[in-house]
Coordinates of N, CA and C in Angstrom, one line a residue:
M1051 N -26.0 -93.8 7.2 CA -27.4 -94.2 6.8 C -27.7 -93.8 5.4
F1052 N -27.3 -92.6 5.1 CA -27.5 -92.0 3.7 C -26.8 -92.8 2.7
L1053 N -25.5 -93.1 2.9 CA -24.7 -93.9 2.0 C -25.3 -95.3 1.8
K1054 N -25.7 -95.9 2.9 CA -26.2 -97.3 2.9 C -27.5 -97.3 2.1
N1055 N -28.4 -96.3 2.3 CA -29.6 -96.3 1.5 C -29.4 -96.1 0.0
K1056 N -28.4 -95.4 -0.3 CA -28.0 -95.1 -1.7 C -27.1 -96.1 -2.3
E1057 N -26.7 -97.1 -1.4 CA -25.7 -98.1 -1.8 C -24.4 -97.5 -2.4
L1058 N -23.9 -96.6 -1.6 CA -22.7 -95.9 -1.9 C -21.6 -96.2 -0.9
L1059 N -20.3 -96.0 -1.4 CA -19.2 -96.2 -0.5 C -18.5 -94.8 -0.4
L1060 N -17.7 -94.6 0.7 CA -17.0 -93.3 0.9 C -16.1 -93.1 -0.3
S1061 N -15.6 -94.1 -0.9 CA -14.6 -94.0 -1.9 C -15.2 -93.6 -3.3
N1062 N -16.5 -93.7 -3.5 CA -17.1 -93.4 -4.8 C -18.2 -92.4 -4.7
T1063 N -18.3 -91.6 -3.6 CA -19.3 -90.5 -3.6 C -18.8 -89.3 -4.4
S1064 N -19.7 -88.7 -5.0 CA -19.4 -87.5 -5.8 C -20.0 -86.2 -5.1
K1065 N -19.7 -85.1 -5.7 CA -20.3 -83.8 -5.2 C -21.8 -83.8 -5.3
Y1066 N -22.3 -84.5 -6.3 CA -23.8 -84.6 -6.5 C -24.4 -85.4 -5.4
D1067 N -23.7 -86.5 -4.9 CA -24.2 -87.2 -3.8 C -24.2 -86.4 -2.5
V1068 N -23.2 -85.6 -2.3 CA -23.1 -84.7 -1.2 C -24.3 -83.7 -1.2
R1069 N -24.5 -83.1 -2.4 CA -25.6 -82.2 -2.6 C -27.0 -82.8 -2.3
S1070 N -27.1 -84.1 -2.7 CA -28.3 -84.9 -2.5 C -28.5 -85.1 -1.0
F1071 N -27.4 -85.3 -0.3 CA -27.5 -85.5 1.1 C -28.0 -84.3 1.8
F1072 N -27.5 -83.1 1.4 CA -27.9 -81.9 2.1 C -29.3 -81.5 1.7
E1073 N -29.7 -81.8 0.5 CA -31.1 -81.6 0.1 C -32.0 -82.4 1.0
E1074 N -31.6 -83.6 1.3 CA -32.4 -84.5 2.1 C -32.6 -84.0 3.5
I1075 N -31.5 -83.6 4.1 CA -31.5 -83.2 5.5 C -32.1 -81.8 5.7
S1076 N -32.0 -81.0 4.6 CA -32.6 -79.7 4.7 C -34.1 -79.7 4.7
N1077 N -34.7 -80.8 4.2 CA -36.1 -81.0 4.3 C -36.6 -81.3 5.7
K1078 N -35.7 -81.6 6.6 CA -36.0 -81.8 8.0 C -36.2 -80.6 8.8
E1079 N -36.2 -79.4 8.1 CA -36.4 -78.1 8.7 C -35.3 -77.8 9.7
L1080 N -34.0 -78.2 9.4 CA -32.9 -77.8 10.2 C -32.6 -76.3 9.9
S1081 N -32.0 -75.6 10.9 CA -31.6 -74.2 10.7 C -30.4 -74.1 9.9
K1082 N -30.2 -73.0 9.3 CA -29.0 -72.7 8.5 C -27.7 -73.0 9.3
A1083 N -27.8 -72.6 10.5 CA -26.6 -72.8 11.4 C -26.3 -74.3 11.6
A1084 N -27.3 -75.1 11.8 CA -27.1 -76.5 11.9 C -26.6 -77.2 10.6
L1085 N -27.2 -76.7 9.5 CA -26.7 -77.3 8.2 C -25.2 -76.9 8.0
S1086 N -24.9 -75.6 8.3 CA -23.5 -75.1 8.2 C -22.6 -76.0 9.0
R1087 N -22.9 -76.3 10.2 CA -22.1 -77.1 11.1 C -21.9 -78.5 10.5
K1088 N -22.9 -79.1 10.0 CA -22.8 -80.4 9.3 C -21.9 -80.4 8.1
F1089 N -22.1 -79.3 7.3 CA -21.2 -79.1 6.2 C -19.8 -79.1 6.5
T1090 N -19.4 -78.2 7.5 CA -18.1 -78.1 8.0 C -17.5 -79.4 8.5
T1091 N -18.3 -80.1 9.3 CA -17.9 -81.4 9.9 C -17.6 -82.4 8.8
L1092 N -18.5 -82.5 7.8 CA -18.3 -83.4 6.7 C -17.1 -83.1 5.8
R1093 N -16.8 -81.8 5.6 CA -15.7 -81.4 4.9 C -14.4 -81.8 5.6
S1094 N -14.4 -81.6 6.9 CA -13.2 -82.0 7.8 C -13.0 -83.5 7.8
F1095 N -14.1 -84.2 7.7 CA -14.0 -85.7 7.7 C -13.4 -86.2 6.4
Y1096 N -13.8 -85.6 5.3 CA -13.2 -86.0 4.0 C -11.7 -85.6 4.0
K1097 N -11.3 -84.5 4.6 CA -9.9 -84.1 4.7 C -9.1 -85.2 5.5
F1098 N -9.8 -85.7 6.6 CA -9.2 -86.7 7.4 C -8.9 -88.0 6.6
L1099 N -9.9 -88.3 5.7 CA -9.8 -89.5 4.9 C -8.7 -89.4 3.9
I1100 N -8.5 -88.2 3.3 CA -7.4 -88.0 2.4 C -6.1 -88.1 3.1
I1101 N -5.9 -87.5 4.2 CA -4.7 -87.6 5.0 C -4.3 -89.0 5.3
N1102 N -5.3 -89.8 5.6 CA -5.1 -91.2 5.9 C -5.2 -92.2 4.7
K1103 N -5.2 -91.5 3.5 CA -5.1 -92.3 2.3 C -6.3 -93.3 2.0
V1104 N -7.4 -92.9 2.6 CA -8.6 -93.8 2.4 C -9.2 -93.4 1.0
I1105 N -9.2 -92.1 0.7 CA -9.7 -91.6 -0.6 C -8.6 -90.7 -1.1
K1106 N -8.7 -90.4 -2.4 CA -7.7 -89.6 -3.1 C -8.1 -88.1 -3.2
Q1107 N -9.4 -87.9 -3.3 CA -9.9 -86.6 -3.5 C -11.2 -86.4 -2.8
S1108 N -11.5 -85.3 -2.3 CA -12.7 -85.0 -1.6 C -13.8 -84.6 -2.6
P1109 N -15.0 -85.1 -2.5 CA -16.1 -84.7 -3.3 C -16.6 -83.3 -3.0
M1110 N -16.1 -82.8 -1.9 CA -16.5 -81.4 -1.5 C -15.6 -80.4 -1.9
Q1111 N -14.6 -80.8 -2.7 CA -13.6 -79.8 -3.2 C -14.3 -78.8 -4.1
N1112 N -14.0 -77.5 -3.8 CA -14.6 -76.4 -4.5 C -16.1 -76.1 -4.3
M1113 N -16.6 -76.9 -3.3 CA -18.0 -76.6 -2.9 C -18.1 -75.5 -1.9
S1114 N -19.0 -74.6 -2.2 CA -19.2 -73.4 -1.3 C -20.0 -73.9 0.0
G1115 N -19.6 -73.2 1.1 CA -20.3 -73.6 2.4 C -21.7 -73.0 2.4
I1116 N -22.4 -73.4 3.4 CA -23.8 -73.0 3.6 C -23.8 -71.7 4.4
K1117 N -24.4 -70.6 3.8 CA -24.4 -69.4 4.5 C -25.4 -69.4 5.7
K1118 N -25.0 -68.9 6.8 CA -26.0 -68.8 7.9 C -26.9 -67.6 7.7
D1119 N -28.1 -67.8 8.3 CA -29.1 -66.7 8.2 C -28.5 -65.5 9.1
K1120 N -28.7 -64.3 8.5 CA -28.3 -63.2 9.3 C -29.2 -62.9 10.4
K1121 N -28.7 -62.7 11.6 CA -29.6 -62.4 12.8 C -30.1 -61.0 12.6
M1122 N -31.4 -60.9 12.9 CA -32.1 -59.6 13.0 C -31.6 -58.9 14.2
P1123 N -31.2 -57.6 14.0 CA -30.6 -56.8 15.1 C -31.7 -56.6 16.1
L1124 N -31.3 -56.7 17.4 CA -32.2 -56.4 18.5 C -32.4 -54.9 18.6
F1125 N -33.6 -54.4 18.7 CA -33.8 -53.0 18.9 C -35.0 -52.8 19.8
L1126 N -35.1 -51.6 20.4 CA -36.2 -51.2 21.2 C -37.4 -50.6 20.4
T1127 N -38.6 -50.8 20.9 CA -39.7 -50.2 20.3 C -39.7 -48.7 20.7
E1128 N -40.5 -47.9 20.0 CA -40.6 -46.5 20.4 C -41.1 -46.3 21.8
T1129 N -42.0 -47.2 22.2 CA -42.5 -47.1 23.6 C -41.4 -47.5 24.6
E1130 N -40.7 -48.5 24.3 CA -39.6 -48.9 25.2 C -38.5 -47.8 25.3
M1131 N -38.2 -47.2 24.1 CA -37.3 -46.1 24.1 C -37.7 -44.9 24.9
Q1132 N -39.0 -44.6 24.9 CA -39.6 -43.5 25.6 C -39.5 -43.8 27.1
Q1133 N -39.7 -45.1 27.5 CA -39.6 -45.5 28.9 C -38.1 -45.2 29.4
L1134 N -37.2 -45.5 28.6 CA -35.8 -45.3 28.9 C -35.4 -43.8 29.0
L1135 N -35.9 -43.0 28.1 CA -35.6 -41.6 28.0 C -36.3 -40.8 29.1
S1136 N -37.4 -41.3 29.6 CA -38.2 -40.6 30.6 C -37.9 -41.0 32.0
L1137 N -36.9 -41.8 32.2 CA -36.5 -42.2 33.6 C -36.2 -41.0 34.4
E1138 N -36.7 -41.1 35.7 CA -36.4 -40.0 36.6 C -35.2 -40.4 37.5
N1139 N -34.6 -39.4 38.2 CA -33.5 -39.6 39.1 C -32.3 -40.2 38.4
V1140 N -32.0 -39.8 37.2 CA -30.9 -40.3 36.4 C -29.8 -39.2 36.4
K1141 N -28.5 -39.5 36.6 CA -27.4 -38.6 36.5 C -27.5 -37.9 35.2
L1142 N -27.1 -36.6 35.2 CA -27.1 -35.8 33.9 C -26.1 -36.5 32.9
R1143 N -25.0 -37.0 33.4 CA -24.0 -37.6 32.5 C -24.6 -38.9 31.9
D1144 N -25.3 -39.7 32.7 CA -25.9 -40.9 32.2 C -27.0 -40.6 31.2
R1145 N -27.8 -39.6 31.5 CA -28.9 -39.2 30.6 C -28.3 -38.7 29.2
A1146 N -27.2 -38.0 29.3 CA -26.6 -37.5 28.1 C -26.0 -38.6 27.3
M1147 N -25.5 -39.7 27.9 CA -25.0 -40.8 27.2 C -26.1 -41.5 26.4
I1148 N -27.3 -41.8 27.1 CA -28.4 -42.4 26.4 C -28.9 -41.6 25.3
E1149 N -29.1 -40.3 25.5 CA -29.5 -39.4 24.4 C -28.6 -39.5 23.3
F1150 N -27.3 -39.4 23.5 CA -26.3 -39.4 22.5 C -26.3 -40.7 21.6
L1151 N -26.4 -41.9 22.3 CA -26.4 -43.1 21.6 C -27.6 -43.3 20.7
Y1152 N -28.8 -42.8 21.2 CA -30.0 -42.9 20.5 C -30.1 -41.8 19.4
S1153 N -29.6 -40.6 19.7 CA -29.7 -39.5 18.7 C -28.8 -39.7 17.5
C1154 N -27.7 -40.3 17.7 CA -26.7 -40.4 16.7 C -26.3 -41.8 16.2
G1155 N -26.8 -42.8 16.9 CA -26.5 -44.2 16.5 C -25.0 -44.6 16.6
L1156 N -24.3 -44.0 17.6 CA -22.9 -44.2 17.7 C -22.6 -45.6 18.3
R1157 N -21.4 -46.1 18.0 CA -20.9 -47.3 18.7 C -20.4 -46.8 20.1
I1158 N -20.4 -47.7 21.1 CA -20.0 -47.2 22.4 C -18.5 -46.8 22.4
E1159 N -17.6 -47.4 21.6 CA -16.2 -47.0 21.6 C -16.1 -45.6 20.9
E1160 N -17.0 -45.3 20.0 CA -17.0 -44.0 19.4 C -17.4 -42.9 20.4
L1161 N -18.4 -43.2 21.1 CA -18.9 -42.3 22.1 C -17.9 -42.0 23.2
M1162 N -17.2 -43.0 23.6 CA -16.2 -42.9 24.7 C -14.9 -42.1 24.2
S1163 N -14.7 -42.1 22.9 CA -13.5 -41.5 22.4 C -13.7 -40.0 22.1
L1164 N -15.0 -39.5 22.2 CA -15.3 -38.1 21.9 C -14.7 -37.2 23.0
N1165 N -14.3 -36.0 22.5 CA -14.0 -34.9 23.3 C -15.1 -33.8 23.1
I1166 N -15.2 -32.9 24.0 CA -16.2 -31.8 23.9 C -16.1 -31.1 22.6
K1167 N -14.9 -30.9 22.1 CA -14.6 -30.1 20.9 C -15.2 -30.8 19.6
N1168 N -15.5 -32.2 19.8 CA -16.1 -32.9 18.6 C -17.5 -32.5 18.3
V1169 N -18.2 -31.8 19.3 CA -19.6 -31.4 19.1 C -19.6 -29.9 18.7
D1170 N -20.3 -29.7 17.6 CA -20.5 -28.3 17.1 C -21.9 -27.9 17.6
F1171 N -22.0 -27.1 18.6 CA -23.2 -26.7 19.2 C -24.0 -25.6 18.4
I1172 N -23.4 -25.1 17.4 CA -24.0 -24.2 16.5 C -24.8 -24.9 15.3
S1173 N -24.1 -25.9 14.7 CA -24.7 -26.7 13.6 C -25.4 -27.9 14.1
N1174 N -25.3 -28.2 15.4 CA -25.9 -29.4 16.0 C -25.4 -30.7 15.3
T1175 N -24.1 -30.8 15.2 CA -23.4 -32.0 14.6 C -22.3 -32.5 15.5
V1176 N -21.9 -33.7 15.3 CA -20.7 -34.3 16.0 C -19.8 -34.9 15.0
T1177 N -18.5 -34.7 15.2 CA -17.5 -35.3 14.3 C -17.0 -36.6 15.0
V1178 N -17.2 -37.7 14.4 CA -17.0 -39.0 14.9 C -15.8 -39.7 14.2
V1179 N -14.9 -40.3 14.9 CA -13.9 -41.2 14.3 C -14.3 -42.6 14.5
G1180 N -14.6 -43.3 13.3 CA -15.1 -44.7 13.4 C -14.1 -45.7 13.1
K1181 N -14.5 -46.8 12.6 CA -13.6 -47.9 12.3 C -12.6 -47.5 11.2
G1182 N -11.4 -47.9 11.3 CA -10.4 -47.6 10.3 C -10.0 -46.1 10.3
N1183 N -10.3 -45.5 11.5 CA -10.0 -44.0 11.6 C -10.7 -43.2 10.6
K1184 N -11.9 -43.7 10.1 CA -12.6 -42.9 9.2 C -13.5 -41.9 9.9
E1185 N -13.4 -40.7 9.5 CA -14.2 -39.6 10.1 C -15.5 -39.3 9.4
R1186 N -16.5 -39.1 10.2 CA -17.8 -38.8 9.7 C -18.5 -37.7 10.5
I1187 N -19.4 -37.0 10.0 CA -20.2 -36.0 10.7 C -21.6 -36.4 10.8
V1188 N -22.2 -36.5 12.0 CA -23.5 -37.0 12.3 C -24.4 -35.8 12.9
P1189 N -25.6 -35.6 12.5 CA -26.5 -34.7 13.1 C -26.8 -35.1 14.5
I1190 N -27.1 -34.1 15.4 CA -27.5 -34.4 16.8 C -28.9 -33.7 17.0
G1191 N -29.8 -34.4 17.6 CA -31.1 -33.8 17.9 C -31.0 -32.8 19.0
N1192 N -32.0 -31.9 19.1 CA -32.1 -30.8 20.1 C -32.1 -31.4 21.5
K1193 N -32.9 -32.5 21.7 CA -33.0 -33.0 23.0 C -31.6 -33.5 23.5
C1194 N -30.8 -34.1 22.6 CA -29.5 -34.6 23.0 C -28.6 -33.4 23.3
I1195 N -28.6 -32.3 22.4 CA -27.8 -31.1 22.7 C -28.1 -30.6 24.0
E1196 N -29.4 -30.5 24.4 CA -29.8 -30.0 25.7 C -29.3 -30.8 26.8
A1197 N -29.3 -32.2 26.7 CA -28.8 -33.1 27.7 C -27.2 -32.9 27.9
I1198 N -26.5 -32.7 26.7 CA -25.1 -32.5 26.8 C -24.7 -31.2 27.5
L1199 N -25.5 -30.1 27.1 CA -25.2 -28.8 27.7 C -25.5 -28.8 29.2
N1200 N -26.5 -29.5 29.7 CA -26.8 -29.6 31.1 C -25.7 -30.4 31.8
Y1201 N -25.2 -31.4 31.2 CA -24.1 -32.2 31.8 C -22.8 -31.3 31.9
V1202 N -22.5 -30.6 30.8 CA -21.3 -29.8 30.8 C -21.4 -28.7 31.8
K1203 N -22.6 -28.1 31.9 CA -22.8 -27.0 32.9 C -22.6 -27.6 34.4
E1204 N -23.1 -28.8 34.6 CA -22.9 -29.4 35.9 C -21.4 -29.6 36.2
R1205 N -20.7 -30.0 35.2 CA -19.2 -30.2 35.4 C -18.5 -28.9 35.7
R1206 N -18.9 -27.9 35.0 CA -18.3 -26.6 35.2 C -18.6 -26.1 36.7
E1207 N -19.8 -26.2 37.1 CA -20.2 -25.8 38.5 C -19.5 -26.6 39.6
A1208 N -19.2 -27.9 39.2 CA -18.5 -28.8 40.2 C -17.0 -28.6 40.1
G1209 N -16.5 -27.8 39.3 CA -15.0 -27.6 39.1 C -14.4 -28.8 38.4
L1210 N -15.1 -29.5 37.6 CA -14.6 -30.6 36.9 C -14.2 -30.1 35.5
P1211 N -13.3 -30.8 34.8 CA -12.8 -30.4 33.4 C -14.0 -30.2 32.5
Y1212 N -14.0 -29.1 31.8 CA -15.1 -28.9 30.8 C -14.6 -28.1 29.6
D1213 N -13.3 -27.9 29.5 CA -12.8 -27.2 28.3 C -13.0 -28.1 27.1
I1214 N -12.8 -27.5 25.9 CA -13.1 -28.2 24.6 C -12.2 -29.4 24.4
N1215 N -11.1 -29.5 25.0 CA -10.2 -30.6 24.9 C -10.5 -31.8 25.9
S1216 N -11.4 -31.5 26.8 CA -11.7 -32.5 27.8 C -12.6 -33.7 27.2
P1217 N -12.5 -34.9 27.8 CA -13.3 -36.0 27.3 C -14.8 -35.6 27.4
M1218 N -15.6 -36.1 26.5 CA -17.0 -35.8 26.6 C -17.7 -36.4 27.8
F1219 N -17.2 -37.6 28.2 CA -17.8 -38.3 29.3 C -16.7 -38.7 30.3
L1220 N -16.9 -38.3 31.6 CA -15.9 -38.5 32.6 C -16.5 -39.6 33.6
N1221 N -15.5 -40.4 34.1 CA -15.9 -41.3 35.2 C -15.9 -40.6 36.5
D1222 N -16.1 -41.4 37.6 CA -16.2 -40.8 38.9 C -14.8 -40.3 39.4
R1223 N -13.8 -40.6 38.7 CA -12.4 -40.0 39.0 C -12.1 -38.8 38.2
A1224 N -13.0 -38.3 37.4 CA -12.9 -37.2 36.6 C -11.9 -37.4 35.4
T1225 N -11.7 -38.7 35.0 CA -10.9 -39.0 33.8 C -11.9 -39.6 32.8
R1226 N -11.3 -39.9 31.6 CA -12.2 -40.4 30.5 C -12.8 -41.7 30.9
M1227 N -14.1 -41.8 30.7 CA -14.8 -43.0 31.0 C -14.4 -44.1 30.0
D1228 N -14.3 -45.4 30.5 CA -14.0 -46.5 29.6 C -15.2 -47.2 29.1
Q1229 N -15.1 -48.0 28.2 CA -16.3 -48.7 27.6 C -17.0 -49.6 28.6
R1230 N -16.2 -50.3 29.4 CA -16.8 -51.2 30.4 C -17.7 -50.5 31.3
T1231 N -17.2 -49.4 31.8 CA -18.1 -48.6 32.7 C -19.3 -48.1 32.0
A1232 N -19.2 -47.6 30.8 CA -20.3 -47.1 30.0 C -21.3 -48.2 29.8
R1233 N -20.9 -49.4 29.5 CA -21.8 -50.5 29.2 C -22.6 -50.9 30.5
R1234 N -21.9 -50.8 31.6 CA -22.5 -51.1 32.9 C -23.6 -50.1 33.3
I1235 N -23.3 -48.9 33.0 CA -24.3 -47.8 33.2 C -25.5 -48.0 32.4
V1236 N -25.3 -48.2 31.1 CA -26.4 -48.4 30.2 C -27.3 -49.6 30.6
H1237 N -26.6 -50.7 30.9 CA -27.3 -51.9 31.3 C -28.2 -51.6 32.5
R1238 N -27.6 -50.9 33.5 CA -28.4 -50.6 34.7 C -29.6 -49.7 34.4
L1239 N -29.5 -48.8 33.4 CA -30.6 -48.0 33.1 C -31.7 -48.8 32.3
F1240 N -31.3 -49.8 31.5 CA -32.2 -50.7 30.9 C -33.1 -51.4 31.9
I1241 N -32.4 -51.9 32.9 CA -33.1 -52.6 34.0 C -34.1 -51.7 34.7
K1242 N -33.6 -50.5 35.0 CA -34.4 -49.5 35.7 C -35.7 -49.2 34.9
A1243 N -35.5 -49.2 33.6 CA -36.7 -48.8 32.7 C -37.6 -50.0 32.5
G1244 N -37.3 -51.2 33.1 CA -38.1 -52.4 32.9 C -38.0 -53.0 31.6
I1245 N -36.8 -52.8 30.9 CA -36.6 -53.5 29.6 C -35.9 -54.8 29.8
L1246 N -36.6 -55.9 29.5 CA -36.1 -57.2 29.9 C -35.3 -57.9 28.7
K1247 N -35.3 -57.2 27.6 CA -34.5 -57.8 26.5 C -33.1 -57.8 26.8
K1248 N -32.3 -58.7 26.1 CA -30.9 -58.8 26.3 C -30.2 -57.6 25.6
A1249 N -30.4 -56.4 26.1 CA -30.0 -55.2 25.4 C -28.6 -54.8 25.8
S1250 N -28.0 -53.9 25.0 CA -26.6 -53.4 25.3 C -26.6 -52.0 24.6
P1251 N -25.5 -51.3 24.8 CA -25.4 -50.0 24.1 C -25.6 -50.1 22.6
H1252 N -25.1 -51.2 22.0 CA -25.3 -51.4 20.6 C -26.8 -51.5 20.2
T1253 N -27.6 -51.9 21.1 CA -29.0 -52.0 20.9 C -29.6 -50.7 20.5
L1254 N -29.0 -49.6 21.2 CA -29.5 -48.2 20.9 C -29.1 -47.8 19.5
R1255 N -27.9 -48.3 19.0 CA -27.5 -48.1 17.6 C -28.5 -48.7 16.6
H1256 N -28.9 -49.9 16.9 CA -29.9 -50.6 16.1 C -31.2 -49.9 16.2
T1257 N -31.5 -49.4 17.4 CA -32.8 -48.7 17.6 C -32.9 -47.4 16.8
F1258 N -31.8 -46.7 16.8 CA -31.6 -45.4 16.0 C -31.9 -45.7 14.6
A1259 N -31.2 -46.7 14.0 CA -31.3 -47.0 12.6 C -32.7 -47.5 12.2
T1260 N -33.3 -48.3 13.0 CA -34.6 -48.9 12.7 C -35.7 -47.8 12.8
H1261 N -35.6 -46.9 13.8 CA -36.7 -45.9 14.0 C -36.6 -44.8 12.9
I1262 N -35.4 -44.4 12.5 CA -35.4 -43.4 11.4 C -35.8 -43.9 10.1
L1263 N -35.5 -45.2 9.8 CA -35.9 -45.9 8.6 C -37.5 -46.0 8.6
D1264 N -38.0 -46.4 9.8 CA -39.5 -46.5 9.9 C -40.1 -45.1 9.6
R1265 N -39.4 -44.0 10.0 CA -40.0 -42.7 9.8 C -39.7 -42.1 8.4
G1266 N -39.1 -42.9 7.5 CA -38.9 -42.5 6.1 C -37.5 -42.0 5.7
C1267 N -36.5 -42.2 6.6 CA -35.2 -41.8 6.2 C -34.7 -42.8 5.1
D1268 N -33.9 -42.3 4.1 CA -33.4 -43.2 3.1 C -32.2 -43.9 3.6
I1269 N -32.0 -45.1 3.0 CA -31.0 -46.0 3.5 C -29.6 -45.5 3.3
R1270 N -29.3 -44.7 2.2 CA -28.0 -44.2 2.0 C -27.6 -43.2 3.1
S1271 N -28.6 -42.4 3.6 CA -28.3 -41.5 4.7 C -28.0 -42.2 6.0
V1272 N -28.8 -43.3 6.2 CA -28.5 -44.1 7.4 C -27.1 -44.7 7.3
Q1273 N -26.7 -45.2 6.1 CA -25.4 -45.8 5.9 C -24.3 -44.7 6.3
E1274 N -24.5 -43.5 5.9 CA -23.5 -42.4 6.2 C -23.5 -42.2 7.7
M1275 N -24.6 -42.1 8.3 CA -24.7 -41.7 9.7 C -24.1 -42.9 10.6
L1276 N -24.3 -44.1 10.2 CA -23.8 -45.2 10.9 C -22.3 -45.5 10.6
G1277 N -21.8 -44.9 9.5 CA -20.4 -45.2 9.2 C -20.1 -46.5 8.6
H1278 N -21.1 -47.1 7.9 CA -21.0 -48.4 7.3 C -20.2 -48.3 6.0
K1279 N -19.2 -49.1 5.8 CA -18.5 -49.1 4.5 C -19.3 -49.6 3.4
N1280 N -20.1 -50.6 3.6 CA -20.9 -51.2 2.5 C -22.4 -51.1 2.8
L1281 N -23.1 -50.8 1.8 CA -24.6 -50.6 1.9 C -25.3 -51.9 2.4
S1282 N -24.7 -53.0 2.1 CA -25.3 -54.3 2.4 C -25.3 -54.5 4.0
T1283 N -24.4 -53.9 4.7 CA -24.4 -53.9 6.1 C -25.6 -53.2 6.7
T1284 N -25.9 -52.1 6.0 CA -27.1 -51.2 6.5 C -28.4 -51.9 6.1
Q1285 N -28.4 -52.7 5.0 CA -29.7 -53.2 4.5 C -30.3 -54.2 5.5
I1286 N -29.6 -54.7 6.5 CA -30.2 -55.6 7.5 C -31.4 -54.9 8.2
Y1287 N -31.3 -53.5 8.3 CA -32.4 -52.8 9.0 C -33.6 -52.7 8.1
T1288 N -33.5 -52.8 6.8 CA -34.7 -52.8 5.9 C -35.5 -54.0 6.2
H1289 N -34.8 -55.1 6.5 CA -35.6 -56.4 6.8 C -36.4 -56.2 8.0
V1290 N -35.8 -55.5 9.0 CA -36.5 -55.2 10.2 C -37.8 -54.4 10.0
T1291 N -37.6 -53.3 9.2 CA -38.8 -52.5 8.9 C -39.8 -53.2 8.0
I1292 N -39.4 -54.1 7.1 CA -40.3 -54.8 6.3 C -41.1 -55.8 7.2
E1293 N -40.5 -56.4 8.2 CA -41.2 -57.3 9.1 C -42.2 -56.5 9.9
S1294 N -41.8 -55.3 10.3 CA -42.7 -54.4 11.0 C -43.9 -54.0 10.1
L1295 N -43.7 -53.7 8.9 CA -44.8 -53.4 7.9 C -45.7 -54.6 7.7
K1296 N -45.1 -55.8 7.7 CA -46.0 -57.0 7.5 C -46.9 -57.1 8.7
K1297 N -46.4 -56.9 9.9 CA -47.3 -57.0 11.1 C -48.4 -56.0 11.1
I1298 N -48.1 -54.8 10.7 CA -49.1 -53.7 10.5 C -50.1 -54.1 9.5
Y1299 N -49.6 -54.6 8.4 CA -50.5 -55.0 7.3 C -51.5 -56.1 7.7
K1300 N -51.0 -57.1 8.4 CA -51.9 -58.2 8.9 C -52.9 -57.7 9.9
K1301 N -52.5 -56.7 10.7 CA -53.5 -56.1 11.7 C -54.5 -55.2 11.1
T1302 N -54.2 -54.6 10.0 CA -55.0 -53.5 9.5 C -55.7 -53.8 8.1
H1303 N -55.2 -54.6 7.3 CA -55.8 -54.8 6.0 C -57.1 -55.7 6.1
P1304 N -58.2 -55.2 5.5 CA -59.5 -56.0 5.6 C -59.4 -57.3 4.9
R1305 N -58.5 -57.5 4.0 CA -58.5 -58.8 3.2 C -57.1 -59.4 3.4
K1306 N -56.6 -59.4 4.6 CA -55.3 -60.0 4.9 C -55.3 -61.5 4.7

């Protein structure tokens, strides 16, 4: 339809015509994802025409694709987080897992790879091995340290492994817990806390970053604690906090 309206043929379209086409359909309030799919489809179509010798050169040659909008990370509010942390009748192990994920912003694979020796109970820090075997040291909150010590004490009294070389978290067979089991436990606790969001252990990592930025932590420190290679990866959380500030502004400013 676009070519017909412009009185163009496939054989004589230019990159400017392609840009004009995308400008026209972008005015229809399509999402970036939808525009990106159309761009990819059209580029594949032109390749097909070249292969079948309908045209000699694609007008989309050297044209950059359409970047999709970055999804805002899902996180829990402070109220929701408090609901989760204040659950009753929770195993000491499971409570320690939740406290650890929220206190340090760890990935679930990082948490499951920890041994007791990785935690320094004097300096309240944990040594984490992240992506690319890159090691980082992350502070641990007092509440989390307390939860870990309670769990380790329970293990010792039950005759389960608790020496420094033992895994930080054990499954019901007294061996290292795997990620799948950990995800299932966290998901169950979310449901028990009445959190209906499509949350996962990674949600607690997002929650950690969002909450400490909201409370004034600088973004470079958050980058270090999360183990992000590039600052741009961490900056997604600033968008979250900015949106939060906008909502507060609209609610409180007398001349909003």
